[in-house]
Amino acid sequence: MTRDHGISIGINGNEFSLFPPLKYAKSDAVLFASFLRDGAKFDEVWLFSDDSSKIRGEITTPSRTRLRRFFRDQFAQPFMSEEDSLWLFFSGHGSQHNGVDYVLPIDGDPEDPKETGISLDWIVEKIRNSGAGEIVLILDMCRT
């Protein structure tokens, strides 16, 4: 029996005023999470947005520390199989620095993405450790 998991991240705001808040990133992530839960019948869906509900008692505001901790802890050991799917949706600001793409969490500084963003390479490395046979990335981000 397959088990499908999804991660949906939508960040409208940013703690820095270097760019305006986005209008639809959060709502897109909420809608995508609903689609995965209700339409696609995924077994587990984690939602991180500006004001999303707690997951297992943990705050889900998409700060750098919280997102890195989630990816580090959730994907420390394989827990899925080759028949399973893992989908990741991200909507928000991004940045490219020295040829590396970064997602910018709510506390990410677009002028210092290496230290305050999360590299896509690091995220992919973590989710590959899930053991899922199918991994789907959907990225809706503008890059500076």
XYZ file of N, CA and C in Angstrom:
432
model
N 0.841 -1.187 0.000
C 0.000 0.000 0.000
C 0.883 1.247 0.000
N 0.603 2.133 -0.927
C 1.412 3.338 -1.024
C 1.032 4.352 0.059
N 2.007 5.137 0.427
C 1.794 6.249 1.361
C 2.327 7.503 0.699
N 1.482 8.502 0.639
C 1.865 9.745 -0.015
C 1.907 10.861 1.014
N 2.951 11.678 0.920
C 3.150 12.787 1.851
C 3.386 14.069 1.067
N 2.935 15.176 1.637
C 3.115 16.467 0.980
C 3.571 17.536 1.959
N 4.325 18.466 1.435
C 4.778 19.636 2.190
C 4.361 20.845 1.371
N 3.644 21.765 1.996
C 3.189 22.954 1.303
C 3.639 24.175 2.103
N 4.413 25.037 1.458
C 4.976 26.216 2.116
C 4.576 27.448 1.318
N 3.953 28.403 1.993
C 3.569 29.652 1.348
C 3.890 30.823 2.249
N 4.669 31.760 1.737
C 5.129 32.877 2.552
C 4.801 34.191 1.848
N 3.794 34.883 2.363
C 3.456 36.210 1.827
C 4.418 37.266 2.337
N 4.627 37.268 3.647
C 5.375 38.339 4.285
C 6.854 38.050 4.386
N 7.559 39.060 4.824
C 8.983 38.944 5.065
C 9.336 39.995 6.100
N 10.240 39.667 6.987
C 10.611 40.587 8.052
C 11.406 41.781 7.552
N 11.852 41.735 6.304
C 12.608 42.839 5.729
C 11.742 43.546 4.704
N 11.883 44.827 4.591
C 11.030 45.597 3.681
C 11.707 45.854 2.340
N 12.624 45.003 1.949
C 13.329 45.202 0.689
C 12.464 44.847 -0.518
N 11.422 44.074 -0.290
C 10.469 43.807 -1.352
C 9.077 43.733 -0.734
N 8.064 44.021 -1.546
C 6.704 44.052 -0.999
C 6.208 42.644 -0.678
N 5.263 42.549 0.259
C 4.696 41.235 0.562
C 3.959 40.683 -0.660
N 3.960 39.392 -0.775
C 3.230 38.741 -1.863
C 1.749 38.661 -1.496
N 0.897 38.584 -2.489
C -0.542 38.558 -2.232
C -1.101 37.151 -2.095
N -0.545 36.179 -2.817
C -1.218 34.892 -2.934
C -0.392 33.677 -2.525
N 0.831 33.857 -2.085
C 1.681 32.699 -1.758
C 1.060 31.847 -0.650
N 0.612 32.495 0.412
C 0.002 31.765 1.524
C -1.270 31.047 1.069
N -2.156 31.768 0.379
C -3.414 31.133 -0.040
C -3.156 30.002 -1.033
N -2.159 30.159 -1.902
C -1.810 29.070 -2.821
C -1.353 27.833 -2.051
N -0.542 28.032 -1.015
C -0.063 26.898 -0.214
C -1.212 26.232 0.534
N -2.126 27.028 1.062
C -3.295 26.473 1.766
C -4.150 25.662 0.790
N -4.397 26.211 -0.395
C -5.186 25.491 -1.402
C -4.484 24.220 -1.864
N -3.177 24.292 -2.045
C -2.437 23.110 -2.474
C -2.480 22.029 -1.394
N -2.322 22.426 -0.133
C -2.400 21.467 0.968
C -3.792 20.827 1.009
N -4.833 21.626 0.803
C -6.205 21.083 0.770
C -6.378 20.100 -0.375
N -5.823 20.439 -1.543
C -5.895 19.524 -2.675
C -5.219 18.191 -2.347
N -4.021 18.248 -1.751
C -3.312 17.016 -1.426
C -4.102 16.180 -0.413
N -4.658 16.840 0.614
C -5.413 16.130 1.654
C -6.736 15.573 1.128
N -7.529 16.467 0.548
C -8.909 16.122 0.212
C -9.075 15.554 -1.187
N -8.376 16.108 -2.160
C -8.509 15.651 -3.537
C -7.650 14.442 -3.848
N -6.365 14.534 -3.524
C -5.430 13.453 -3.840
C -5.354 12.409 -2.729
N -5.975 12.703 -1.581
C -6.035 11.760 -0.449
C -4.653 11.362 0.063
N -3.760 12.341 0.162
C -2.430 12.070 0.721
C -2.567 11.693 2.189
N -1.673 10.830 2.647
C -1.722 10.342 4.022
C -1.347 11.410 5.037
N -0.372 12.238 4.690
C 0.043 13.299 5.596
C 0.464 14.506 4.774
N 0.027 15.673 5.234
C 0.388 16.927 4.564
C 0.799 17.919 5.644
N 1.979 18.484 5.463
C 2.498 19.491 6.392
C 2.369 20.847 5.721
N 1.764 21.805 6.428
C 1.578 23.152 5.901
C 2.348 24.153 6.750
N 3.129 24.970 6.067
C 3.875 26.062 6.706
C 3.491 27.348 5.988
N 2.915 28.295 6.741
C 2.588 29.600 6.162
C 2.686 30.660 7.242
N 2.388 31.882 6.850
C 2.539 33.004 7.770
C 1.831 32.772 9.107
N 0.703 32.051 9.087
C -0.069 31.832 10.317
C -0.709 30.444 10.362
N -0.007 29.426 9.879
C -0.560 28.069 9.847
C -0.616 27.442 11.240
N -1.429 26.406 11.357
C -1.619 25.704 12.630
C -0.390 24.895 13.001
N -0.290 24.583 14.269
C 0.837 23.791 14.758
C 0.802 22.378 14.175
N 1.976 21.774 14.067
C 2.122 20.376 13.666
C 2.767 19.656 14.840
N 2.051 18.686 15.384
C 2.547 17.929 16.548
C 3.033 18.867 17.660
N 2.278 19.936 17.895
C 2.620 20.884 18.946
C 3.683 21.888 18.592
N 4.240 21.808 17.385
C 5.304 22.716 16.950
C 4.726 23.861 16.122
N 5.197 25.066 16.383
C 4.807 26.237 15.605
C 5.288 26.055 14.164
N 4.469 26.492 13.213
C 4.802 26.279 11.806
C 5.053 27.567 11.030
N 5.284 28.657 11.730
C 5.692 29.872 11.028
C 6.975 29.537 10.260
N 7.020 29.827 8.968
C 8.145 29.362 8.143
C 9.427 30.185 8.288
N 9.968 30.188 9.494
C 11.272 30.819 9.708
C 12.367 29.857 9.260
N 13.547 30.367 9.089
C 14.677 29.529 8.663
C 14.923 28.405 9.653
N 14.964 28.747 10.935
C 15.249 27.735 11.949
C 14.172 26.658 11.975
N 12.910 27.058 11.931
C 11.825 26.068 11.984
C 11.812 25.166 10.756
N 11.983 25.751 9.572
C 11.981 24.928 8.359
C 13.176 23.982 8.333
N 14.344 24.476 8.659
C 15.524 23.595 8.665
C 15.353 22.482 9.691
N 14.815 22.825 10.846
C 14.605 21.797 11.873
C 13.616 20.737 11.383
N 12.536 21.170 10.746
C 11.556 20.224 10.205
C 12.216 19.288 9.200
N 12.902 19.852 8.203
C 13.525 19.010 7.176
C 14.605 18.107 7.782
N 15.382 18.634 8.682
C 16.442 17.839 9.319
C 15.849 16.681 10.121
N 14.848 16.969 10.958
C 14.282 15.937 11.821
C 13.391 14.956 11.065
N 12.520 15.477 10.207
C 11.568 14.615 9.502
C 12.278 13.649 8.554
N 13.374 14.099 7.983
C 14.051 13.289 6.973
C 15.411 12.782 7.447
N 15.560 12.626 8.747
C 16.807 12.091 9.306
C 16.987 10.623 8.922
N 15.880 9.903 8.842
C 15.895 8.475 8.493
C 14.840 8.223 7.424
N 15.095 7.321 6.484
C 14.060 6.972 5.505
C 12.828 6.395 6.212
N 11.655 6.826 5.783
C 10.417 6.309 6.370
C 9.382 5.980 5.306
N 9.757 6.149 4.051
C 8.862 5.856 2.939
C 9.487 4.747 2.095
N 8.719 4.262 1.109
C 9.231 3.195 0.250
C 9.204 3.625 -1.211
N 9.743 2.797 -2.071
C 9.825 3.087 -3.500
C 8.457 3.341 -4.131
N 7.392 2.794 -3.563
C 6.046 2.972 -4.103
C 5.405 4.287 -3.666
N 6.021 4.977 -2.721
C 5.448 6.185 -2.132
C 5.853 7.442 -2.896
N 5.040 8.498 -2.700
C 5.300 9.800 -3.319
C 5.466 10.861 -2.240
N 6.360 11.788 -2.512
C 6.560 12.950 -1.654
C 6.515 14.184 -2.543
N 5.583 15.078 -2.251
C 5.442 16.303 -3.023
C 5.805 17.486 -2.150
N 6.537 18.436 -2.742
C 6.889 19.672 -2.055
C 6.451 20.845 -2.919
N 5.644 21.728 -2.321
C 5.194 22.955 -2.973
C 5.753 24.125 -2.185
N 6.391 25.066 -2.887
C 6.875 26.286 -2.246
C 6.426 27.474 -3.068
N 5.799 28.446 -2.391
C 5.425 29.699 -3.018
C 5.927 30.832 -2.137
N 6.753 31.678 -2.701
C 7.319 32.784 -1.934
C 8.500 33.384 -2.664
N 9.260 34.161 -1.933
C 10.450 34.797 -2.509
C 11.622 33.818 -2.526
N 12.458 33.985 -3.505
C 13.671 33.199 -3.602
C 14.817 34.100 -4.016
N 15.987 33.514 -4.078
C 17.161 34.278 -4.470
C 18.182 33.329 -5.071
N 19.022 33.876 -5.921
C 20.138 33.107 -6.455
C 21.411 33.848 -6.085
N 22.350 33.098 -5.542
C 23.616 33.695 -5.118
C 24.741 32.746 -5.496
N 25.693 33.231 -6.289
C 26.825 32.412 -6.751
C 26.373 31.101 -7.376
N 25.322 31.161 -8.177
C 24.841 29.983 -8.883
C 24.014 29.017 -8.052
N 23.710 29.364 -6.811
C 22.915 28.502 -5.928
C 21.561 29.157 -5.713
N 20.491 28.360 -5.841
C 19.139 28.854 -5.610
C 18.757 28.675 -4.151
N 18.110 29.696 -3.597
C 17.681 29.685 -2.199
C 16.202 30.033 -2.115
N 15.473 29.374 -1.218
C 14.156 29.850 -0.826
C 14.389 30.798 0.345
N 13.597 31.847 0.402
C 13.736 32.805 1.486
C 12.595 32.607 2.479
N 12.907 32.148 3.669
C 11.883 32.000 4.695
C 11.390 33.367 5.153
N 10.462 33.389 6.066
C 9.861 34.644 6.512
C 10.900 35.591 7.112
N 11.981 35.046 7.642
C 13.048 35.870 8.213
C 14.300 35.895 7.336
N 14.156 35.511 6.063
C 15.287 35.504 5.142
C 15.621 36.893 4.647
N 16.896 37.201 4.607
C 17.380 38.493 4.142
C 17.807 38.351 2.683
N 17.112 39.009 1.762
C 17.468 38.868 0.348
C 18.869 39.373 0.018
N 19.449 40.164 0.898
C 20.811 40.627 0.664
C 21.856 39.669 1.242
N 21.402 38.619 1.930
C 22.308 37.627 2.504
C 21.671 36.231 2.432
N 21.327 35.778 1.217
C 20.609 34.503 1.099
C 21.413 33.289 1.565
N 22.717 33.331 1.418
C 23.529 32.182 1.822
C 23.396 31.899 3.312
N 23.338 32.939 4.120
C 23.270 32.776 5.576
C 21.857 32.776 6.126
N 20.889 33.347 5.404
C 19.542 33.460 5.956
C 18.486 32.723 5.148
N 18.836 32.256 3.954
C 17.925 31.464 3.138
C 18.198 29.983 3.353
N 17.507 29.162 2.594
C 17.721 27.708 2.630
C 17.955 27.273 1.189
N 19.094 26.674 0.929
C 19.404 26.295 -0.448
C 18.499 25.147 -0.899
N 18.087 25.232 -2.163
C 17.274 24.152 -2.730
C 18.050 22.846 -2.742
N 19.353 22.916 -2.955
C 20.171 21.705 -2.932
C 20.064 21.008 -1.579
N 20.082 21.780 -0.482
C 19.997 21.207 0.863
C 18.623 20.572 1.075
N 17.562 21.264 0.638
C 16.206 20.717 0.781
C 16.079 19.413 0.005
N 16.550 19.402 -1.238
C 16.465 18.193 -2.066
C 17.252 17.051 -1.421
N 18.423 17.357 -0.897
C 19.220 16.326 -0.207
C 18.418 15.708 0.934
N 17.746 16.539 1.714
C 16.972 16.030 2.857
C 15.794 15.186 2.390
N 15.007 15.683 1.437
C 13.805 14.931 1.058
C 14.144 13.659 0.271
N 15.281 13.621 -0.377
C 15.696 12.369 -1.020
C 15.926 11.265 0.006
N 16.247 11.663 1.215
C 16.466 10.688 2.285
C 15.152 10.092 2.793
N 14.023 10.551 2.281
C 12.722 10.037 2.718
C 12.539 8.566 2.336
N 13.170 8.157 1.249
C 12.974 6.800 0.744
C 11.894 6.721 -0.320
N 11.182 7.821 -0.572
C 10.102 7.836 -1.560
C 10.654 7.576 -2.956
N 9.923 6.790 -3.726
C 10.320 6.502 -5.094
C 10.026 7.640 -6.043
N 9.047 8.472 -5.672
C 8.688 9.616 -6.504
C 8.742 10.878 -5.650
N 9.492 11.853 -6.119
C 9.570 13.154 -5.454
C 9.215 14.212 -6.481
N 8.246 15.053 -6.132
C 7.784 16.104 -7.022
C 8.022 17.447 -6.336
N 8.721 18.345 -7.034
C 8.960 19.696 -6.528
C 8.178 20.671 -7.394
N 7.400 21.541 -6.737
C 6.691 22.606 -7.441
C 7.122 23.903 -6.776
N 7.833 24.733 -7.528
C 8.386 25.966 -6.989
C 7.784 27.155 -7.710
N 7.177 28.038 -6.950
C 6.597 29.263 -7.485
C 7.280 30.404 -6.743
N 8.468 30.769 -7.227
C 9.218 31.800 -6.522
C 9.929 32.704 -7.516
N 9.915 33.980 -7.171
C 10.695 34.924 -7.942
C 12.096 34.938 -7.350
N 13.067 35.086 -8.188
C 14.448 35.141 -7.706
C 15.006 36.505 -8.015
N 15.768 37.033 -7.067
C 16.363 38.343 -7.289
C 17.519 38.238 -8.253
